[in-house]
mmCIF file of C-alpha atoms in Angstrom:
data_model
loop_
_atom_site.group_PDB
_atom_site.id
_atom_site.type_symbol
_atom_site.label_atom_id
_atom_site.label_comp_id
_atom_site.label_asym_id
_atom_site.label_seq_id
_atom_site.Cartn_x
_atom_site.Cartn_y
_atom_site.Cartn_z
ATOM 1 C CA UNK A 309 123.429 -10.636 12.464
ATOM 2 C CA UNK A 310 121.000 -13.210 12.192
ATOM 3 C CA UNK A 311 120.250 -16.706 11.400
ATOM 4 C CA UNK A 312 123.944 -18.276 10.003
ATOM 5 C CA UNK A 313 124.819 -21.538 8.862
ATOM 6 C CA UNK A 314 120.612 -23.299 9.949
ATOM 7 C CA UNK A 315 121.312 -21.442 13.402
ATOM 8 C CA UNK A 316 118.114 -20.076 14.389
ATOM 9 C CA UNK A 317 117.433 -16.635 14.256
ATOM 10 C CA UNK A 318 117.834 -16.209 18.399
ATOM 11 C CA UNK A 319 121.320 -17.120 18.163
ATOM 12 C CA UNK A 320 123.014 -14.409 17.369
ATOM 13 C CA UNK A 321 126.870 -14.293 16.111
ATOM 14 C CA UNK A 322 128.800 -10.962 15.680
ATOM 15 C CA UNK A 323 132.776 -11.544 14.336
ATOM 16 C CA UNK A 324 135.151 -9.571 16.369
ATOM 17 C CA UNK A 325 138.550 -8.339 16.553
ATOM 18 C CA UNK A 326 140.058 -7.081 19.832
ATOM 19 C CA UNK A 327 140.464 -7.529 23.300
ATOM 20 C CA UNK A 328 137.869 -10.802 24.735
ATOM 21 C CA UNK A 329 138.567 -9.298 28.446
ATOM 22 C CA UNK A 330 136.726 -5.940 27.236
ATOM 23 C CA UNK A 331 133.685 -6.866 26.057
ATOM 24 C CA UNK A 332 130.572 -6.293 28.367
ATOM 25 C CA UNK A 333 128.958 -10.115 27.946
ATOM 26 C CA UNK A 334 128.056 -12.428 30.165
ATOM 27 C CA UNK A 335 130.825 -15.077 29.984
ATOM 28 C CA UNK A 336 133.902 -15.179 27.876
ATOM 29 C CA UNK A 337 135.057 -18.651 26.824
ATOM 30 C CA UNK A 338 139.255 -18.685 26.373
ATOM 31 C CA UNK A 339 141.632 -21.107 25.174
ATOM 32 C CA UNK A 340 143.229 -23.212 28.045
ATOM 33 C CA UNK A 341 145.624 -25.369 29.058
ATOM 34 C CA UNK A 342 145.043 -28.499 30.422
ATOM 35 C CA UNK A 343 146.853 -27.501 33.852
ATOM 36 C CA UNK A 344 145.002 -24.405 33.592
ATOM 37 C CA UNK A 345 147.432 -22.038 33.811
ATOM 38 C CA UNK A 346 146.769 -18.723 32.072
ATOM 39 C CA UNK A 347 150.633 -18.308 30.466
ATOM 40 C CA UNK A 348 150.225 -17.604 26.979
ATOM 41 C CA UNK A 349 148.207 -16.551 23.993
ATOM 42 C CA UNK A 350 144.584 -15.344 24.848
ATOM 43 C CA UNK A 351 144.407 -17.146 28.373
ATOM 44 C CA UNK A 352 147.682 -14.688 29.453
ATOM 45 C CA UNK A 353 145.933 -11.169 28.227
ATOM 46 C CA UNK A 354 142.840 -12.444 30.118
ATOM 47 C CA UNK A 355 144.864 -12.401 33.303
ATOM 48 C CA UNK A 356 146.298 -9.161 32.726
ATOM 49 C CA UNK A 357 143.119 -7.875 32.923
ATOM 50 C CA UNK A 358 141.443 -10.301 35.516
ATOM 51 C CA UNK A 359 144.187 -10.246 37.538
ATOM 52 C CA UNK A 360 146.176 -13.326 39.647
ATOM 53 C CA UNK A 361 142.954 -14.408 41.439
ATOM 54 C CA UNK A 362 141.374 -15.373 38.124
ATOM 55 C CA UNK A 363 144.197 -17.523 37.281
ATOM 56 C CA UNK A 364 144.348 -18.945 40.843
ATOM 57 C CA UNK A 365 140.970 -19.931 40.655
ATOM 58 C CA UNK A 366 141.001 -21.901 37.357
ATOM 59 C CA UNK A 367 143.893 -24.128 38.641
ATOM 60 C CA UNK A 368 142.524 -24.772 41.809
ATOM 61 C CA UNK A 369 139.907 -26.502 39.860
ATOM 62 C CA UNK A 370 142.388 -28.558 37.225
ATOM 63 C CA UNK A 371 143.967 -30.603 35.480
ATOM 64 C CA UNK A 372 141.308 -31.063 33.261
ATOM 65 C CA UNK A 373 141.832 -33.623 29.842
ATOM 66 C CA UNK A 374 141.456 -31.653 26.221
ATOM 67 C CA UNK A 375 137.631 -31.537 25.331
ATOM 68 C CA UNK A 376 136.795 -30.157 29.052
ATOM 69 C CA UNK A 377 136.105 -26.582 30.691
ATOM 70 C CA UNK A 378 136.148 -24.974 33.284
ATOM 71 C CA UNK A 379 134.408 -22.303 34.480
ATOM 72 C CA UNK A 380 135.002 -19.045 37.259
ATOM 73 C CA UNK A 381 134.339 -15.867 38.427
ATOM 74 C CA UNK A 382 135.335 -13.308 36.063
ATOM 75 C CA UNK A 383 136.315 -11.375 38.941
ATOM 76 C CA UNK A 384 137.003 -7.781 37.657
ATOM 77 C CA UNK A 385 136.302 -8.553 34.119
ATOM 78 C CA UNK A 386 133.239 -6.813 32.539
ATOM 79 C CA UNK A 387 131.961 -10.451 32.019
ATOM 80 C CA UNK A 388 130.717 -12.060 35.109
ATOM 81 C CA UNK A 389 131.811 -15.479 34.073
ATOM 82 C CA UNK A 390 135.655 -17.406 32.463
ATOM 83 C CA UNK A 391 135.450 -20.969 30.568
ATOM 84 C CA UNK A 392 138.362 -21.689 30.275
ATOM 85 C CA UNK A 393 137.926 -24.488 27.694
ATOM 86 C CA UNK A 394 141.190 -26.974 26.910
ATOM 87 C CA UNK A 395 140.365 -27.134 23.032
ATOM 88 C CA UNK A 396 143.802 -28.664 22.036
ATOM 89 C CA UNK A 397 146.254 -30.937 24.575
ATOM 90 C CA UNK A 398 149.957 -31.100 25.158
ATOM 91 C CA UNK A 399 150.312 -33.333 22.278
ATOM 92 C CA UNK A 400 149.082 -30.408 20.134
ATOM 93 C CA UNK A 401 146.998 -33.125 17.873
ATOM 94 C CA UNK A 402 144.544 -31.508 15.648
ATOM 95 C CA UNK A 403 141.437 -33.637 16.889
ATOM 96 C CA UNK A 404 138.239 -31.576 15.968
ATOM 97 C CA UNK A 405 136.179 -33.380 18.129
ATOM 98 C CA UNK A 406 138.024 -31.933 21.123
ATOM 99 C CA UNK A 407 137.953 -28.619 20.054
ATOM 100 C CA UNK A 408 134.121 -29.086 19.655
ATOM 101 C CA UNK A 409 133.220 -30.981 23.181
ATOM 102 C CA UNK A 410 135.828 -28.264 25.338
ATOM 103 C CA UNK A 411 133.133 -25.277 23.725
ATOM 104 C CA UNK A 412 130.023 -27.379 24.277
ATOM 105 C CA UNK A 413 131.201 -28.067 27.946
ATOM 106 C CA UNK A 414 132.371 -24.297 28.699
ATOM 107 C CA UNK A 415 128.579 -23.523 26.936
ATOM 108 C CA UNK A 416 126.547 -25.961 28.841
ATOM 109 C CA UNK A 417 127.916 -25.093 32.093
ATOM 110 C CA UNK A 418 127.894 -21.365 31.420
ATOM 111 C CA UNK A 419 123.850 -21.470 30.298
ATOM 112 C CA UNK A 420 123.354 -23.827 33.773
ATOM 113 C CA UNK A 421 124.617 -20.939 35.205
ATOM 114 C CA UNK A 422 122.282 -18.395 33.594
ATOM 115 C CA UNK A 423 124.841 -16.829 31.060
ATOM 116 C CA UNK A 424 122.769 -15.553 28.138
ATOM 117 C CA UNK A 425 125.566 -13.585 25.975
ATOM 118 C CA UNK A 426 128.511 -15.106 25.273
ATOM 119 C CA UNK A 427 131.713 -14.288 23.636
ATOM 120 C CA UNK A 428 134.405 -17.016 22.528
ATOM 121 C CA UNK A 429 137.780 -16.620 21.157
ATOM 122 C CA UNK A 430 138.396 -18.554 18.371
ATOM 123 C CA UNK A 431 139.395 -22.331 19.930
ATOM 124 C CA UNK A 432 141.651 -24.325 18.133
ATOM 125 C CA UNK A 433 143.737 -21.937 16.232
ATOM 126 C CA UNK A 434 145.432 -20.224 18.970
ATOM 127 C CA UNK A 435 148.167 -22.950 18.958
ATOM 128 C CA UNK A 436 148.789 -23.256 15.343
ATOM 129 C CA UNK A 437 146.377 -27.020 15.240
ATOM 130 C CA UNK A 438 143.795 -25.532 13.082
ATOM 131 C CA UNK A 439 143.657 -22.772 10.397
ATOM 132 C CA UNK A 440 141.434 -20.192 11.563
ATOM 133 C CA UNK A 441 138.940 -20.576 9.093
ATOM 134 C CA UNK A 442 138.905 -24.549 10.146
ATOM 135 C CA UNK A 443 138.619 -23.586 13.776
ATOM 136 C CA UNK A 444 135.753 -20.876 12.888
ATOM 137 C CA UNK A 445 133.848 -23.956 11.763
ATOM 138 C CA UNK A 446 134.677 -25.618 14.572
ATOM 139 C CA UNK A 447 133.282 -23.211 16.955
ATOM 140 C CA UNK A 448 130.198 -22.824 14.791
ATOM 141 C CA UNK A 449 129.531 -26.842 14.612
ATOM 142 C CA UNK A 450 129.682 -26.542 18.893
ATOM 143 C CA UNK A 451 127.318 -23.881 18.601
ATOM 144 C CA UNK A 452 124.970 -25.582 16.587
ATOM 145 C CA UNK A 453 125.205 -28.690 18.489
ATOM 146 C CA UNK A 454 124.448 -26.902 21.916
ATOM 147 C CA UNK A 455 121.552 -25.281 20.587
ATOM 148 C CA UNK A 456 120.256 -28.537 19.604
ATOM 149 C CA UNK A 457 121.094 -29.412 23.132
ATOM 150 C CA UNK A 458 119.453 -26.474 25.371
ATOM 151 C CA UNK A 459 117.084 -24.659 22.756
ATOM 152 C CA UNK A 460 116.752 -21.237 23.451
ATOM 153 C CA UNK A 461 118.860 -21.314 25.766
#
């Protein structure tokens, strides 16, 4: 697909419908909690796959607040690297601009990193806060905003 939405035409987004832990990228981004714990929704299937040490990993390196990431190992994920971004707190408050700064974190850490593809689930619907086509804006407005912020990265 290219350019979308003023994206530029290196940015390249592909909707998909399926497993995140399966795809051969270079970091997934997942839905978190803010005491990282991988227990439900997207984060949980993730750790089927990854395994314990996955989850262990993220909470060694929590809490984090809503709006923040995390990132580790993907351990034996096809993807080298796991944000695990905390889109939407404990109060479950639909606050867009958290959903937006928790993908521009996981993103900014994951291109320090080197991370050139990367696949996100869809932050901020996975707990009911946003309908998905709010949330699909959502991640698009973080994209957008991190390009701005590393271009060509």
């Amino acid at each position: 697909m290219s350019a979308f939405r003023g994206l530029p035409s290196a940015v390249q987004i592909e909707p998909w419908k399926g497993e995140i832990a399966d795809l051969e990228v270079d970091a997934i981004v997942i839905p978190a909690l803010e005491s990282l714990w991988m227990t439900s929704g997207v984060a949980a299937a993730v750790k089927r796959r990854g395994g314990e040490a996955l989850e262990t990993a993220a909470v060694a390196l929590g809490p984090i607040e809503a709006g923040r990431a995390v990132v580790t190992e993907g351990g034996p994920l096809a993807a080298q690297f796991v944000a695990h971004a905390v889109d939407v707190g404990h109060d479950l408050r639909a606050d867009s601009g958290r959903v937006v700064a928790a993908l521009r974190d996981a993103l900014a850490q994951l291109t320090n990193l080197g991370a050139r593809r990367v696949a996100t689930a869809l932050l901020g619907a996975e707990r009911g806060t946003f309908p998905p086509d709010e949330a699909a804006d959502l991640v698009l407005t973080a994209v957008e905003q991190h390009d701005a912020a590393f271009p060509g990265s």
